[in-house]
Each structure stands twice: as C-alpha cells, then as structure tokens.
Amino acid sequence: MTEAPKKLYIKTYGCQMNVYDSERMAEAMGGQGYAQTDRPEDADLILLNTCHIREKAAEKVYSELGRYKGLKAANPDLKIGVAGCVAQAEGEEILRRQPLVDLVVGPQSYHRLPELEARARGGKSAIDTEFPEEMKFDHLPARPKPKRGPTAFLTVQEGCDKFCAFCVVPYTRGAEVSRPVARVLKEAEGLVEQGVREITLLGQNVNAYHGADGADSWGLARLIRRLAEIDGLERIRFTTSHPRDMDDDLIAAHGDCEKLMPYLHLPVQSGSDRILKRMNRGHTAEEYIRLVDRIRSARPDILMSGDFIVGFPEETEEDFRATLALVEEIGYGQCYSFKYSARPGTPAAERPVVDPAKADDRLQRLQTLLTAQQRAVQDSMVGRTVGVLVEKSGRLPGQVVGKSDHLHAVHLTANLSPGDLVDVRITESAPNSLAGILV
C-alpha cells in the first residue's frame, strides 16, 4: 500500500521574490514526499516565508505563530518553520521567543530545507541563517514539469549593494549575486515548456544583473534579448530596478525588444535632493527625471511605476512638496507609497522621527495625487487596443481576466482560456481594472 504524501502548508509574505522562493521551497520538499495543502490544519509541516520590509514585520510573524499552538497541541508531530527575511534578521531569537518553532532558515539557505526538516524531526536544533559560499540555486532540485499558469516569476539576481539608509535588504539578503546565464535560460525554457507565456525577471536590484557566461558577463538587456528568442515566450518583464543601474543598453531594449512589455517599476522614494542624500540613494531628483525622459524617448507608451516613502526622518514640508512636484512631473500610471517605519539596524533608525500626524497627512495627500494619476492613465486607455494575456476565469459567467501589456487587469466576456494572448479594445475604466471587447 502506497504511503499517503505528507502535507506542506506555506504562507508567503511580501514581495514577488518571496512568491518565487516559496515555489522553490515547495519543490525542494516535494522531493521529500511532501504535497502542498492550502489548509494549515491538514499540514505535517508549516512554513512561514517572511518579509522584513514593513513595520512590525517580526511581531506579525509571532502573532501568526501563536495561532498554531492548538494545531501543535493536537498533532505533536507537526513541524513549524520560519523562513525568509525575518528568519534571517531574528535567527535564534525566534526559537527563544516561540518554542513551538522547529526550524529557522534564511533566504540564502533554503536549499538546505530538507536537511533542516530531517534534523528537526530527529529532535535536534535546526537553524541556518548563514550566507553560504555556494549559490543556493546550484543545489535546488530541477524544477518539476507539471502544466502551470501562463505567467511565472524567475529570480535572476539577489541581494543589494546600495545600502539605502532605510532598507534591511543588504543585511537579510546579502550582497548582489547574479545567476549564471545558462541556468536562467534553462529554467526559462522549462517554464515555457510547462505553458508559461510571460516571465517576470526578479531581483532585489534586478537591473544590476551581471550573469556569467563562461568568461563573459551579460547585463540584463543582453539576457532579455536572448530570452526573447525562446519560442513560445511572448512577454518579458522585470522588477525591481534601481535608477543607478538603468544603463543605456537596458533603456534601448525598451525600444527595440518587442517582447519586453511597456511597463517599468523604477522606485525613487523622494523628490527632495536633501532627503535622497540622507537616504543614500546616490542620485538627485533631476537625474531621475532626465532618466525617465530617456526611457520614454525609447518607448513613448511606457507606463511608469514607482515607490515613495513619506515621513522619512527629518523630512520637512518643503521636502515633501518637492516629492509632490516630482510626481506631477513624471505622471505615474501606478505607484506604491508608504509612511516611513524604522527597520532596526539601519542607519535611518537612529535619526529623529517626523511627527506621526504630519506623516499621516502627507501620505494621504500623496496617495490622493497618485490615485488621480493612476485613474487618468487608465481612463486614457479607453478606446485603445491592447494586448491581453488571459490568466483566469472571471466572476461572471463567460468572463475571463488577464493582464494588458501595461499590467492593467482587463475583464472581457469571450470564449477564451488561460494562456490565450489576444487583442482587446478597451471600453471601460474602473477604479482598479479595465474592461474591453475582443478585437
């Protein structure tokens, strides 16, 4: 009689890279006889893949762990693990504060997860938050080949050397490391064989990619052009980028590579040169604006997205008004904005804070402006014909939902299946999506 597979439940917090990492962890444990479940109650192993970017990230993890006490009491064989950036930052403290945790693994060590799980089942301490010399991707199992959805993430670069004053990434993900060209291409080709038609290349600082190809080193633009040669791969995106690594070749690729979609997430964080310097961003507001001008010259229809932090230590009203002015100048189609929250161990955490009421007010004013810009861009799509990659069925009978070239969600009623790439004329703009008809 065949033994029933053990069950793995993974809860993923944070960025797209964590989504990718969770997939790879599930694949690694699949080789140990685990099948995924979406119910923690059914699990033999629970993993929390954590993010350390937002405020009180660690406390949210401890709160979530507290919910599993009853499951552990009912099933003493249940193993619980914490992975990702909170695991990297907290380390042994997690095991001390929450004894029900059996294993802790950082984002650069999860290729060792099967070994840690076996150690935990043997009753031994199972923690690994090292930055190993070997690259984890070299030790992960080959990706399985089941049929999958039409879109996929593919990590090509990890870590960051920029050391922005507010950011924990250099401490939790380590120095910038790029995967070899051959391994990226092999994984991309495997994804396309499984039915993927759109790949988003991921990295903490993805446009710093410099992957080895023998003695040669490839930049991100060269990698994108080579990926575009894969039959069946129709769309390529990348995120997240730093303005300092947006080189001439990558800008040109937006104009000459048809499969590279007209959408770019390019965080700036502030429009004030004084605050940008205090953030250690390494560029001025004017340099950022001129960079966007060059990108738009290469690809006039590109939709710009960005990140902003308001209430950064020592930010004045004048500094904030400079941010509003930059937003007006750029005209974003999508943006993410946050009130500053101190990350322990970063330089900015030691600086005087802005009055929380003022920071709240600034965030509301910024988000009002950004929302108006987003709506204006979406409304401008009405009447235009855009490419749409169908991803899933909609809520209404006969309805399907997909993403446009510009990453807008698009609803339409048509006899289509996930993976279909079609032309759609946009007929309606809603707050967070578009609707259209098949051309």
Coordinates of C-alpha atoms in Angstrom, one line a residue:
M1 CA 0.0 0.0 0.0
T2 CA 1.4 3.4 -1.0
E3 CA 2.0 5.8 1.9
A4 CA 0.0 9.0 1.7
P5 CA 2.1 12.0 0.9
K6 CA 2.9 14.3 3.8
K7 CA 1.3 17.7 3.6
L8 CA 3.1 21.1 3.4
Y9 CA 1.4 24.4 4.1
I10 CA 3.3 27.6 3.1
K11 CA 2.2 31.1 3.9
T12 CA 4.0 33.8 1.9
Y13 CA 4.5 37.4 3.0
G14 CA 5.9 40.3 0.9
C15 CA 7.4 40.6 -2.5
Q16 CA 7.3 38.6 -5.7
M17 CA 10.7 37.1 -4.8
N18 CA 9.2 35.5 -1.8
V19 CA 6.5 34.0 -4.0
Y20 CA 9.2 32.5 -6.2
D21 CA 11.2 31.3 -3.1
S22 CA 8.0 29.6 -1.7
E23 CA 7.6 27.8 -5.0
R24 CA 11.2 26.6 -4.9
M25 CA 10.9 25.5 -1.2
A26 CA 7.7 23.5 -2.1
E27 CA 9.6 21.8 -4.9
A28 CA 12.5 21.0 -2.6
M29 CA 10.2 19.4 -0.1
G30 CA 8.3 17.7 -2.8
G31 CA 11.4 15.6 -3.3
Q32 CA 11.0 14.6 0.4
G33 CA 7.4 13.3 -0.2
Y34 CA 5.5 16.5 0.6
A35 CA 2.4 17.6 -1.3
Q36 CA 1.1 21.2 -0.8
T37 CA -2.1 21.9 1.0
D38 CA -3.9 25.2 1.5
R39 CA -5.1 24.3 5.0
P40 CA -2.7 24.5 7.9
E41 CA -5.0 22.2 9.8
D42 CA -4.0 19.3 7.4
A43 CA -0.3 20.0 7.4
D44 CA 2.6 17.9 8.6
L45 CA 4.9 20.9 8.0
I46 CA 4.0 24.6 8.2
L47 CA 6.4 27.2 6.7
L48 CA 6.0 31.0 7.1
N49 CA 8.1 32.6 4.3
T50 CA 8.5 36.1 5.8
C51 CA 9.3 39.6 4.8
H52 CA 11.1 42.2 6.9
I53 CA 10.4 45.4 4.9
R54 CA 7.2 46.7 6.6
E55 CA 6.7 47.9 10.2
K56 CA 6.3 45.4 12.9
A57 CA 7.1 42.5 10.5
A58 CA 8.5 40.3 13.2
E59 CA 5.6 40.9 15.5
K60 CA 3.1 39.9 12.8
V61 CA 5.1 36.6 12.4
Y62 CA 5.0 35.9 16.1
S63 CA 1.2 36.6 16.1
E64 CA 0.7 34.2 13.3
L65 CA 2.8 31.6 15.1
G66 CA 0.6 31.9 18.1
R67 CA -2.4 30.8 16.1
Y68 CA -0.7 27.4 15.5
K69 CA -0.4 26.5 19.2
G70 CA -3.6 24.5 19.1
L71 CA -2.5 22.6 15.9
K72 CA 0.8 21.7 17.6
A73 CA -1.0 20.5 20.7
A74 CA -3.4 18.4 18.7
N75 CA -0.6 17.0 16.5
P76 CA 2.8 16.8 18.3
D77 CA 4.4 15.5 15.1
L78 CA 3.6 18.8 13.3
K79 CA 6.7 20.7 12.4
I80 CA 6.7 24.5 12.1
G81 CA 9.3 26.6 10.4
V82 CA 10.1 30.2 9.8
A83 CA 11.9 31.1 6.5
G84 CA 12.8 34.4 4.7
C85 CA 14.0 37.7 5.9
V86 CA 12.5 37.8 9.4
A87 CA 14.2 34.4 9.9
Q88 CA 17.5 36.0 8.7
A89 CA 17.1 39.0 11.0
E90 CA 15.8 37.3 14.1
G91 CA 17.7 34.0 14.0
E92 CA 17.9 32.3 17.4
E93 CA 15.5 34.8 18.9
I94 CA 12.6 33.1 17.1
L95 CA 13.4 29.8 18.7
R96 CA 13.7 31.5 22.1
R97 CA 10.5 33.6 21.9
Q98 CA 8.4 30.9 20.3
P99 CA 9.3 27.4 21.4
L100 CA 6.8 25.7 19.0
V101 CA 9.1 26.7 16.1
D102 CA 11.2 23.7 15.0
L103 CA 13.3 25.2 12.3
V104 CA 14.6 28.6 11.1
V105 CA 16.1 29.1 7.6
G106 CA 17.2 32.3 5.9
P107 CA 16.5 33.3 2.3
Q108 CA 20.0 32.3 1.2
S109 CA 19.9 28.8 2.8
Y110 CA 16.6 27.3 1.9
H111 CA 18.2 24.8 -0.4
R112 CA 19.1 23.1 2.9
L113 CA 15.5 22.9 4.0
P114 CA 15.2 19.1 3.5
E115 CA 18.2 18.6 5.8
L116 CA 16.9 21.0 8.4
E117 CA 13.5 19.3 8.3
A118 CA 15.1 15.9 8.9
R119 CA 17.2 17.4 11.7
A120 CA 14.1 18.8 13.3
R121 CA 12.3 15.5 13.1
G122 CA 15.2 14.0 14.9
G123 CA 14.8 16.4 17.8
K124 CA 17.8 18.5 17.0
S125 CA 18.2 22.2 16.7
A126 CA 17.5 23.2 13.1
I127 CA 18.6 26.8 12.2
D128 CA 20.5 28.1 9.2
T129 CA 20.9 31.8 8.6
E130 CA 24.3 31.7 7.1
F131 CA 25.3 33.3 3.8
P132 CA 26.8 30.1 2.3
E133 CA 29.5 30.3 -0.3
E134 CA 27.7 28.0 -2.6
M135 CA 24.8 29.5 -4.6
K136 CA 21.5 28.0 -3.4
F137 CA 20.2 27.7 -7.0
D138 CA 23.0 25.3 -7.7
H139 CA 21.7 22.9 -5.1
L140 CA 18.0 23.1 -5.6
P141 CA 16.4 20.2 -7.5
A142 CA 15.4 20.6 -11.1
R143 CA 12.0 22.2 -11.4
P144 CA 9.2 19.6 -12.0
K145 CA 7.3 19.8 -15.3
P146 CA 3.6 19.9 -14.5
K147 CA 1.3 22.1 -16.5
R148 CA 1.1 25.6 -15.0
G149 CA -0.4 29.0 -15.5
P150 CA 0.6 31.4 -18.3
T151 CA 2.7 33.7 -16.1
A152 CA 5.7 32.9 -13.8
F153 CA 8.4 34.6 -11.8
L154 CA 12.0 33.8 -12.3
T155 CA 14.7 35.1 -9.9
V156 CA 17.9 36.1 -11.8
Q157 CA 19.6 38.3 -9.1
E158 CA 19.5 38.6 -5.3
G159 CA 20.9 40.9 -2.7
C160 CA 21.8 44.6 -2.9
D161 CA 25.0 46.6 -2.5
K162 CA 23.3 50.1 -2.4
F163 CA 22.7 50.3 1.3
C164 CA 19.9 52.8 1.3
A165 CA 19.6 54.2 4.8
F166 CA 16.1 52.8 5.4
C167 CA 16.5 49.3 3.9
V168 CA 17.3 45.9 5.5
V169 CA 17.8 44.0 2.3
P170 CA 21.6 44.2 2.3
Y171 CA 21.5 42.6 5.8
T172 CA 18.9 40.0 5.2
R173 CA 19.6 39.0 1.5
G174 CA 23.3 39.8 1.4
A175 CA 25.5 41.2 -1.4
E176 CA 24.4 41.3 -5.0
V177 CA 24.7 38.0 -6.7
S178 CA 23.6 37.1 -10.3
R179 CA 22.7 33.7 -11.5
P180 CA 24.7 32.3 -14.5
V181 CA 23.2 32.9 -17.9
A182 CA 22.9 29.2 -18.8
R183 CA 20.9 28.4 -15.6
V184 CA 18.5 31.3 -16.2
L185 CA 17.9 30.2 -19.8
K186 CA 17.4 26.6 -18.9
E187 CA 14.8 27.5 -16.2
A188 CA 13.0 29.9 -18.6
E189 CA 12.9 27.2 -21.3
G190 CA 11.5 24.7 -18.8
L191 CA 8.8 27.2 -17.7
V192 CA 7.8 27.8 -21.3
E193 CA 7.5 24.0 -21.8
Q194 CA 5.0 24.0 -19.0
G195 CA 2.8 26.5 -20.7
V196 CA 4.2 29.8 -19.4
R197 CA 4.0 32.7 -21.9
E198 CA 5.1 35.6 -19.7
I199 CA 8.1 35.7 -17.4
T200 CA 8.9 38.4 -14.9
L201 CA 12.6 38.5 -14.0
L202 CA 13.1 39.2 -10.3
G203 CA 15.8 40.7 -8.2
Q204 CA 16.2 43.0 -5.2
N205 CA 18.1 45.1 -7.7
V206 CA 17.4 43.2 -10.9
N207 CA 18.9 45.7 -13.4
A208 CA 22.3 45.2 -11.6
Y209 CA 22.2 41.7 -13.1
H210 CA 25.7 40.6 -14.4
G211 CA 25.5 36.9 -15.0
A212 CA 28.4 34.8 -16.1
D213 CA 28.5 33.1 -19.4
G214 CA 31.9 31.4 -19.3
A215 CA 34.4 34.3 -19.1
D216 CA 31.9 36.7 -20.4
S217 CA 29.5 38.8 -18.3
W218 CA 26.0 39.6 -19.5
G219 CA 23.9 42.6 -18.4
L220 CA 20.2 42.5 -18.0
A221 CA 19.5 43.9 -21.5
R222 CA 21.5 41.1 -23.2
L223 CA 19.7 38.5 -21.1
I224 CA 16.3 39.9 -22.1
R225 CA 17.2 39.9 -25.8
R226 CA 18.3 36.2 -25.5
L227 CA 15.2 35.2 -23.6
A228 CA 13.1 36.9 -26.3
E229 CA 14.5 34.3 -28.8
I230 CA 12.7 31.4 -26.9
D231 CA 9.8 30.2 -29.0
G232 CA 6.6 30.4 -27.0
L233 CA 7.8 33.1 -24.6
E234 CA 5.7 36.1 -25.6
R235 CA 6.2 38.6 -22.8
I236 CA 9.1 39.6 -20.6
R237 CA 9.0 42.0 -17.6
F238 CA 11.5 42.7 -14.8
T239 CA 11.3 44.2 -11.3
T240 CA 12.6 45.8 -9.1
S241 CA 15.1 48.3 -10.5
H242 CA 17.4 51.0 -9.2
P243 CA 17.9 54.2 -11.1
R244 CA 21.7 54.0 -10.9
D245 CA 21.7 50.7 -12.8
M246 CA 19.4 51.7 -15.7
D247 CA 22.1 51.7 -18.3
D248 CA 22.0 52.7 -22.0
D249 CA 21.6 49.2 -23.3
L250 CA 18.6 48.5 -21.0
I251 CA 17.0 51.7 -22.0
A252 CA 17.5 50.8 -25.6
A253 CA 16.0 47.4 -25.0
H254 CA 12.6 49.0 -24.2
G255 CA 12.6 50.4 -27.7
D256 CA 13.9 47.5 -29.7
C257 CA 12.8 44.4 -27.9
E258 CA 9.2 43.7 -28.9
K259 CA 8.6 41.1 -26.1
L260 CA 9.7 43.5 -23.3
M261 CA 6.5 45.0 -22.1
P262 CA 5.9 48.7 -21.8
Y263 CA 5.9 48.8 -18.0
L264 CA 8.7 49.8 -15.7
H265 CA 8.8 49.9 -11.9
L266 CA 11.5 52.4 -11.0
P267 CA 11.5 53.5 -7.4
V268 CA 12.7 57.0 -6.5
Q269 CA 11.4 57.2 -2.8
S270 CA 11.5 61.1 -2.6
G271 CA 11.6 64.2 -4.7
S272 CA 13.8 66.1 -2.3
D273 CA 17.5 66.1 -3.1
R274 CA 18.3 66.6 0.6
I275 CA 16.2 63.6 1.6
L276 CA 17.6 61.5 -1.3
K277 CA 21.1 62.2 0.0
R278 CA 20.0 61.3 3.6
M279 CA 18.5 58.1 2.1
N280 CA 21.9 57.3 0.4
R281 CA 20.1 56.9 -2.9
G282 CA 23.0 58.0 -5.0
H283 CA 21.0 60.2 -7.4
T284 CA 19.2 63.5 -7.5
A285 CA 15.6 64.2 -8.4
E286 CA 16.6 65.9 -11.6
E287 CA 18.8 62.9 -12.6
Y288 CA 15.8 60.6 -12.0
I289 CA 13.5 62.9 -14.1
R290 CA 16.0 63.0 -17.0
L291 CA 16.4 59.2 -16.8
V292 CA 12.6 58.8 -17.2
D293 CA 12.7 61.2 -20.2
R294 CA 15.3 59.0 -21.9
I295 CA 13.3 55.8 -21.2
R296 CA 10.2 57.5 -22.6
S297 CA 12.1 58.6 -25.7
A298 CA 13.0 54.9 -26.3
R299 CA 9.4 53.7 -25.5
P300 CA 6.9 56.5 -25.6
D301 CA 3.9 54.4 -24.4
I302 CA 5.7 53.0 -21.4
L303 CA 3.8 53.1 -18.1
M304 CA 5.9 54.2 -15.2
S305 CA 5.5 52.9 -11.7
G306 CA 7.4 53.8 -8.5
D307 CA 7.8 53.7 -4.7
F308 CA 7.7 56.6 -2.3
I309 CA 8.4 56.9 1.4
V310 CA 6.9 59.8 3.3
G311 CA 7.8 61.0 6.7
F312 CA 11.4 59.9 6.4
P313 CA 13.5 61.2 9.4
E314 CA 14.0 65.0 9.2
E315 CA 11.6 65.4 6.2
T316 CA 10.2 68.9 6.2
E317 CA 7.1 70.2 4.4
E318 CA 9.4 71.7 1.8
D319 CA 10.9 68.3 1.2
F320 CA 7.5 66.7 0.9
R321 CA 6.4 69.4 -1.6
A322 CA 9.4 68.5 -3.7
T323 CA 8.1 64.9 -3.8
L324 CA 4.7 66.1 -5.0
A325 CA 6.4 68.2 -7.6
L326 CA 8.3 65.2 -8.9
V327 CA 5.1 63.1 -9.0
E328 CA 3.4 65.9 -11.1
E329 CA 6.4 66.0 -13.4
I330 CA 6.6 62.2 -14.0
G331 CA 2.9 61.3 -14.2
Y332 CA 2.8 57.7 -12.8
G333 CA 0.4 55.0 -14.0
Q334 CA 0.9 53.1 -10.8
C335 CA 2.7 53.7 -7.5
Y336 CA 3.3 52.3 -4.0
S337 CA 3.6 54.8 -1.2
F338 CA 4.3 54.2 2.5
K339 CA 4.8 56.0 5.7
Y340 CA 8.4 55.6 6.9
S341 CA 8.9 52.9 9.6
A342 CA 12.2 52.3 11.2
R343 CA 14.0 49.0 10.5
P344 CA 16.3 48.1 13.4
G345 CA 20.0 48.1 12.4
T346 CA 19.6 50.5 9.5
P347 CA 21.2 54.0 9.7
A348 CA 17.9 55.9 9.5
A349 CA 16.6 54.1 12.5
E350 CA 18.8 56.2 14.8
R351 CA 17.5 59.5 13.4
P352 CA 14.8 61.9 14.7
V353 CA 11.3 60.9 13.6
V354 CA 8.7 63.1 11.9
D355 CA 5.6 63.8 13.8
P356 CA 3.3 60.8 13.0
A357 CA 0.3 63.1 12.4
K358 CA 2.3 65.1 9.8
A359 CA 3.5 61.9 8.2
D360 CA -0.1 60.6 8.0
D361 CA -1.3 63.8 6.4
R362 CA 1.5 63.7 3.9
L363 CA 0.8 60.1 2.9
Q364 CA -2.9 60.9 2.4
R365 CA -2.0 63.9 0.2
L366 CA 0.5 61.9 -1.9
Q367 CA -1.9 59.0 -2.3
T368 CA -4.6 61.3 -3.5
L369 CA -2.4 62.6 -6.2
L370 CA -1.1 59.2 -7.2
T371 CA -4.6 57.8 -7.3
A372 CA -5.7 60.6 -9.6
Q373 CA -2.8 59.9 -11.9
Q374 CA -3.5 56.2 -12.0
R375 CA -7.1 56.8 -12.9
A376 CA -6.1 59.3 -15.6
V377 CA -3.8 56.8 -17.2
Q378 CA -6.5 54.0 -17.0
D379 CA -9.1 56.4 -18.4
S380 CA -6.8 57.2 -21.3
M381 CA -6.8 53.5 -22.3
V382 CA -10.5 53.6 -23.2
G383 CA -10.8 53.3 -27.0
R384 CA -7.3 51.9 -27.4
T385 CA -6.5 48.3 -28.5
V386 CA -4.1 46.5 -26.2
G387 CA -2.6 43.0 -25.9
V388 CA -4.1 40.9 -23.1
L389 CA -2.8 37.6 -21.8
V390 CA -5.7 35.7 -20.3
E391 CA -4.9 34.3 -16.9
K392 CA -8.1 33.0 -15.3
S393 CA -11.9 32.9 -15.4
G394 CA -13.8 36.0 -14.1
R395 CA -16.5 36.1 -11.5
L396 CA -19.3 36.4 -14.1
P397 CA -20.4 33.6 -16.5
G398 CA -18.3 33.6 -19.6
Q399 CA -15.9 36.3 -18.3
V400 CA -12.1 36.0 -18.3
V401 CA -9.5 38.2 -16.7
G402 CA -6.0 38.9 -18.0
K403 CA -3.2 41.5 -17.9
S404 CA -2.6 44.1 -20.5
D405 CA 0.8 45.0 -21.9
H406 CA 0.8 47.8 -19.3
L407 CA 0.0 45.4 -16.5
H408 CA -3.6 46.6 -16.1
A409 CA -6.2 43.9 -15.1
V410 CA -8.6 43.6 -18.0
H411 CA -12.0 41.9 -17.9
L412 CA -13.8 40.7 -21.0
T413 CA -16.5 38.2 -22.0
A414 CA -15.2 35.8 -24.6
N415 CA -14.7 32.1 -25.2
L416 CA -11.0 32.1 -24.2
S417 CA -8.7 30.0 -22.0
P418 CA -5.7 30.9 -19.7
G419 CA -2.7 31.4 -21.9
D420 CA -4.5 32.9 -24.8
L421 CA -2.9 36.2 -26.0
V422 CA -5.5 38.4 -27.7
D423 CA -6.1 42.0 -28.8
V424 CA -8.7 43.8 -26.8
R425 CA -10.4 47.2 -27.4
I426 CA -10.8 48.9 -24.0
T427 CA -14.4 50.1 -23.4
E428 CA -14.5 50.9 -19.7
S429 CA -12.2 52.0 -16.9
A430 CA -13.0 51.0 -13.3
P431 CA -11.0 52.0 -10.2
N432 CA -8.6 49.2 -10.4
S433 CA -9.2 47.4 -13.7
L434 CA -10.3 47.8 -17.3
A435 CA -13.0 46.1 -19.4
G436 CA -13.0 45.5 -23.1
I437 CA -14.2 43.5 -26.1
L438 CA -12.3 41.1 -28.2
V439 CA -11.0 42.6 -31.5

